[in-house]
Amino acid sequence: VFTFKSGASGKLPPATAREHLKNGALLVDVRTVAEYSAKHLTNAVNIPLDQVQQELPRRVTDKSKVVLLHCRSGRRSGIAEQELRTLGYTNVFNIGSFGQAEAIVNGAR
């Protein structure tokens, strides 16, 4: 079972992340455009880390909407989570690496 560190909110269990996705959470891949183009998860939106503070508020005006972030290793998505919390987003979660996000999306434990 994966556990994910998430800023102010503690850990988000994979089952909870899956439930959020079923209920319309936005899945955001913060890797580069090239990384995203090479391989990405179905339904993931690509907003590279260096654009997340400008782009996400344009796409998501409701700061309470659940946003699940991932990258290659979990480091950049952790940075993105902190940046978005600073902007006032209350339900942003770093779900970790591409592999961890893929396991969540595909329903693996």
Coordinates of N, CA and C in Angstrom, one line a residue:
V1 N 0.9 -1.2 0.0 CA 0.0 0.0 0.0 C 0.9 1.2 0.0
F2 N 0.6 2.1 -0.9 CA 1.3 3.4 -1.0 C 0.8 4.4 0.0
T3 N 1.6 5.2 0.6 CA 1.2 6.3 1.4 C 1.9 7.5 0.8
F4 N 1.2 8.6 0.8 CA 1.7 9.8 0.2 C 1.8 11.0 1.2
K5 N 2.9 11.6 1.2 CA 3.0 12.8 2.1 C 2.3 13.9 1.4
S6 N 1.5 14.7 2.1 CA 0.8 15.8 1.5 C 0.8 16.9 2.5
G7 N 1.5 18.0 2.2 CA 1.6 19.2 3.0 C 0.8 19.3 4.3
A8 N -0.2 20.1 4.2 CA -0.9 20.4 5.4 C -2.0 19.3 5.8
S9 N -2.2 18.4 4.9 CA -3.3 17.5 5.1 C -2.9 16.1 5.4
G10 N -1.7 15.8 5.6 CA -1.3 14.4 6.0 C -1.2 13.5 4.7
K11 N -1.6 12.3 4.9 CA -1.4 11.3 3.9 C -2.8 11.0 3.2
L12 N -2.7 10.8 1.9 CA -3.9 10.5 1.1 C -3.8 9.0 0.7
P13 N -4.5 8.1 1.3 CA -4.5 6.7 0.9 C -4.9 6.5 -0.6
P14 N -4.4 5.6 -1.3 CA -4.7 5.3 -2.7 C -6.2 5.2 -2.9
A15 N -6.9 4.5 -2.0 CA -8.4 4.3 -2.1 C -9.1 5.7 -2.1
T16 N -8.6 6.6 -1.3 CA -9.2 7.9 -1.2 C -8.9 8.7 -2.5
A17 N -7.7 8.5 -3.0 CA -7.4 9.2 -4.3 C -8.3 8.7 -5.4
R18 N -8.5 7.4 -5.5 CA -9.3 6.8 -6.5 C -10.8 7.3 -6.3
E19 N -11.2 7.4 -5.1 CA -12.6 7.9 -4.9 C -12.7 9.4 -5.4
H20 N -11.7 10.2 -5.1 CA -11.6 11.6 -5.6 C -11.7 11.6 -7.1
L21 N -11.0 10.7 -7.8 CA -11.0 10.7 -9.2 C -12.4 10.3 -9.7
K22 N -13.0 9.3 -9.1 CA -14.4 9.0 -9.5 C -15.4 10.1 -9.3
N23 N -15.1 11.0 -8.4 CA -16.0 12.1 -8.1 C -15.5 13.4 -8.8
G24 N -14.7 13.2 -9.8 CA -14.4 14.4 -10.7 C -13.1 15.2 -10.3
A25 N -12.2 14.6 -9.5 CA -11.0 15.3 -9.2 C -10.2 15.5 -10.5
L26 N -9.4 16.6 -10.5 CA -8.5 16.8 -11.7 C -7.2 16.2 -11.5
L27 N -6.7 15.4 -12.4 CA -5.4 14.7 -12.3 C -4.5 15.5 -13.1
V28 N -3.4 16.1 -12.5 CA -2.5 17.0 -13.1 C -1.1 16.4 -13.1
D29 N -0.5 16.3 -14.3 CA 0.9 15.8 -14.5 C 1.8 17.0 -14.6
V30 N 2.7 17.3 -13.6 CA 3.5 18.5 -13.6 C 4.8 18.3 -14.3
R31 N 5.0 17.1 -15.0 CA 6.3 16.9 -15.8 C 6.3 17.8 -17.0
T32 N 7.5 17.8 -17.6 CA 7.6 18.7 -18.8 C 6.7 18.2 -19.9
V33 N 6.5 19.0 -20.9 CA 5.7 18.7 -22.1 C 6.3 17.4 -22.8
A34 N 7.7 17.4 -22.9 CA 8.3 16.2 -23.5 C 8.1 15.0 -22.8
E35 N 8.2 15.0 -21.4 CA 7.9 13.8 -20.6 C 6.5 13.4 -20.8
Y36 N 5.6 14.3 -20.7 CA 4.1 14.0 -20.9 C 3.9 13.4 -22.3
S37 N 4.5 14.0 -23.3 CA 4.3 13.5 -24.7 C 4.8 12.0 -24.8
A38 N 5.9 11.7 -24.1 CA 6.4 10.4 -24.3 C 5.5 9.3 -23.7
K39 N 4.9 9.6 -22.5 CA 3.9 8.7 -21.9 C 3.2 9.5 -20.8
H40 N 1.9 9.3 -20.8 CA 1.1 9.9 -19.8 C -0.2 9.1 -19.5
L41 N -0.8 9.4 -18.3 CA -2.0 8.7 -17.9 C -3.2 9.3 -18.6
T42 N -4.2 8.4 -19.0 CA -5.4 8.8 -19.6 C -6.1 9.8 -18.6
N43 N -6.6 10.9 -19.1 CA -7.3 11.9 -18.4 C -6.4 12.8 -17.6
A44 N -5.1 12.6 -17.6 CA -4.2 13.6 -16.9 C -4.0 14.8 -17.8
V45 N -4.1 15.9 -17.1 CA -3.8 17.2 -17.8 C -2.4 17.6 -17.5
N46 N -1.7 18.0 -18.5 CA -0.3 18.4 -18.4 C -0.1 19.9 -18.1
I47 N 0.3 20.2 -16.9 CA 0.7 21.6 -16.5 C 2.1 21.5 -15.9
P48 N 3.1 21.8 -16.7 CA 4.5 21.7 -16.2 C 4.6 22.6 -14.9
L49 N 5.5 22.1 -14.0 CA 5.7 22.8 -12.7 C 6.0 24.3 -12.9
D50 N 6.8 24.6 -13.9 CA 7.1 26.1 -14.0 C 5.9 26.9 -14.5
Q51 N 4.8 26.3 -14.9 CA 3.6 27.0 -15.3 C 2.4 26.8 -14.4
V52 N 2.6 26.0 -13.3 CA 1.4 25.6 -12.5 C 0.8 26.8 -11.8
Q53 N 1.6 27.7 -11.3 CA 1.0 28.9 -10.6 C 0.2 29.8 -11.4
Q54 N 0.5 29.8 -12.7 CA -0.2 30.7 -13.7 C -1.4 29.9 -14.3
E55 N -1.1 28.6 -14.7 CA -2.1 27.9 -15.5 C -3.2 27.3 -14.7
L56 N -2.9 26.7 -13.5 CA -4.0 26.0 -12.8 C -5.1 27.0 -12.4
P57 N -4.8 28.2 -11.9 CA -5.9 29.1 -11.6 C -6.8 29.4 -12.8
R58 N -6.2 29.4 -14.0 CA -7.0 29.6 -15.2 C -8.0 28.5 -15.4
R59 N -7.6 27.3 -15.1 CA -8.4 26.1 -15.4 C -9.3 25.8 -14.2
V60 N -8.9 26.0 -13.0 CA -9.6 25.7 -11.8 C -9.8 26.9 -10.9
T61 N -11.0 27.5 -11.1 CA -11.3 28.7 -10.3 C -11.8 28.4 -8.9
D62 N -12.4 27.2 -8.7 CA -12.9 26.7 -7.4 C -11.7 26.2 -6.6
K63 N -11.3 27.0 -5.6 CA -10.1 26.6 -4.9 C -10.3 25.4 -3.9
S64 N -11.6 24.9 -3.8 CA -11.8 23.8 -3.0 C -11.9 22.5 -3.9
K65 N -11.8 22.6 -5.2 CA -11.8 21.4 -6.1 C -10.6 20.5 -5.7
V66 N -10.9 19.2 -5.8 CA -9.8 18.3 -5.5 C -8.9 18.2 -6.7
V67 N -7.6 18.4 -6.5 CA -6.6 18.3 -7.6 C -5.5 17.3 -7.1
L68 N -5.3 16.3 -7.9 CA -4.3 15.3 -7.6 C -3.1 15.5 -8.5
L69 N -1.9 15.7 -8.0 CA -0.7 16.0 -8.7 C 0.3 14.9 -8.7
H70 N 1.0 14.7 -9.9 CA 2.0 13.7 -9.9 C 3.1 14.2 -10.9
C71 N 4.3 13.5 -10.8 CA 5.4 13.8 -11.7 C 6.2 12.5 -11.9
R72 N 7.4 12.6 -12.2 CA 8.2 11.4 -12.4 C 8.5 10.7 -11.1
S73 N 9.0 11.5 -10.1 CA 9.4 10.9 -8.8 C 8.5 11.3 -7.6
G74 N 7.8 12.4 -7.8 CA 7.0 12.9 -6.6 C 7.6 14.2 -6.1
R75 N 8.8 14.6 -6.5 CA 9.4 15.8 -6.0 C 8.7 17.1 -6.6
R76 N 8.6 17.1 -7.9 CA 8.0 18.3 -8.5 C 6.5 18.5 -8.1
S77 N 5.8 17.3 -8.0 CA 4.4 17.4 -7.6 C 4.3 17.9 -6.2
G78 N 5.3 17.6 -5.3 CA 5.3 18.1 -4.0 C 5.5 19.6 -3.9
I79 N 6.4 20.1 -4.8 CA 6.6 21.5 -4.9 C 5.3 22.2 -5.4
A80 N 4.7 21.6 -6.5 CA 3.5 22.2 -7.0 C 2.4 22.2 -6.0
E81 N 2.3 21.2 -5.1 CA 1.3 21.2 -4.1 C 1.5 22.4 -3.1
Q82 N 2.7 22.6 -2.7 CA 3.0 23.7 -1.8 C 2.7 25.1 -2.5
E83 N 3.0 25.2 -3.8 CA 2.7 26.5 -4.5 C 1.2 26.7 -4.6
L84 N 0.5 25.7 -4.8 CA -1.0 25.8 -5.0 C -1.6 26.1 -3.6
R85 N -1.1 25.5 -2.6 CA -1.7 25.7 -1.2 C -1.4 27.2 -0.9
T86 N -0.2 27.7 -1.3 CA 0.1 29.1 -1.0 C -0.9 30.0 -1.8
L87 N -1.4 29.6 -2.9 CA -2.4 30.3 -3.7 C -3.8 30.2 -3.1
G88 N -4.0 29.3 -2.1 CA -5.3 29.2 -1.5 C -6.1 27.9 -1.8
Y89 N -5.5 27.1 -2.6 CA -6.1 25.8 -2.9 C -6.1 24.9 -1.7
T90 N -7.2 24.3 -1.3 CA -7.3 23.6 -0.1 C -7.4 22.1 -0.2
N91 N -7.6 21.6 -1.4 CA -7.7 20.2 -1.7 C -6.7 19.7 -2.8
V92 N -5.5 20.1 -2.7 CA -4.5 19.7 -3.6 C -3.6 18.6 -2.9
F93 N -3.3 17.6 -3.6 CA -2.6 16.4 -3.1 C -1.5 16.0 -4.0
N94 N -0.3 15.7 -3.5 CA 0.8 15.1 -4.2 C 0.6 13.6 -4.1
I95 N 0.2 12.9 -5.2 CA 0.1 11.5 -5.2 C 1.3 10.8 -5.6
G96 N 2.4 11.5 -5.8 CA 3.7 10.9 -5.9 C 4.2 10.7 -7.4
S97 N 4.9 9.6 -7.6 CA 5.5 9.4 -8.9 C 4.5 8.9 -9.9
F98 N 5.0 8.9 -11.2 CA 4.2 8.4 -12.3 C 3.7 7.0 -12.0
G99 N 4.6 6.1 -11.5 CA 4.2 4.8 -11.2 C 3.1 4.7 -10.1
Q100 N 3.3 5.5 -9.1 CA 2.2 5.5 -8.0 C 0.9 6.0 -8.5
A101 N 1.0 7.1 -9.3 CA -0.3 7.6 -9.9 C -0.9 6.6 -10.9
E102 N -0.1 5.9 -11.6 CA -0.6 4.9 -12.6 C -1.3 3.8 -11.8
A103 N -0.7 3.4 -10.7 CA -1.3 2.3 -9.8 C -2.7 2.8 -9.3
I104 N -2.8 4.1 -8.9 CA -4.0 4.6 -8.4 C -5.1 4.6 -9.5
V105 N -4.7 5.2 -10.7 CA -5.6 5.3 -11.8 C -6.1 3.9 -12.2
N106 N -5.2 2.9 -12.2 CA -5.5 1.6 -12.7 C -6.1 0.7 -11.6
G107 N -6.2 1.2 -10.4 CA -6.9 0.5 -9.3 C -6.0 -0.5 -8.6
A108 N -4.7 -0.5 -8.8 CA -3.8 -1.4 -8.1 C -3.7 -1.0 -6.6
R109 N -3.3 -1.9 -5.8 CA -3.1 -1.5 -4.4 C -1.6 -1.2 -4.1

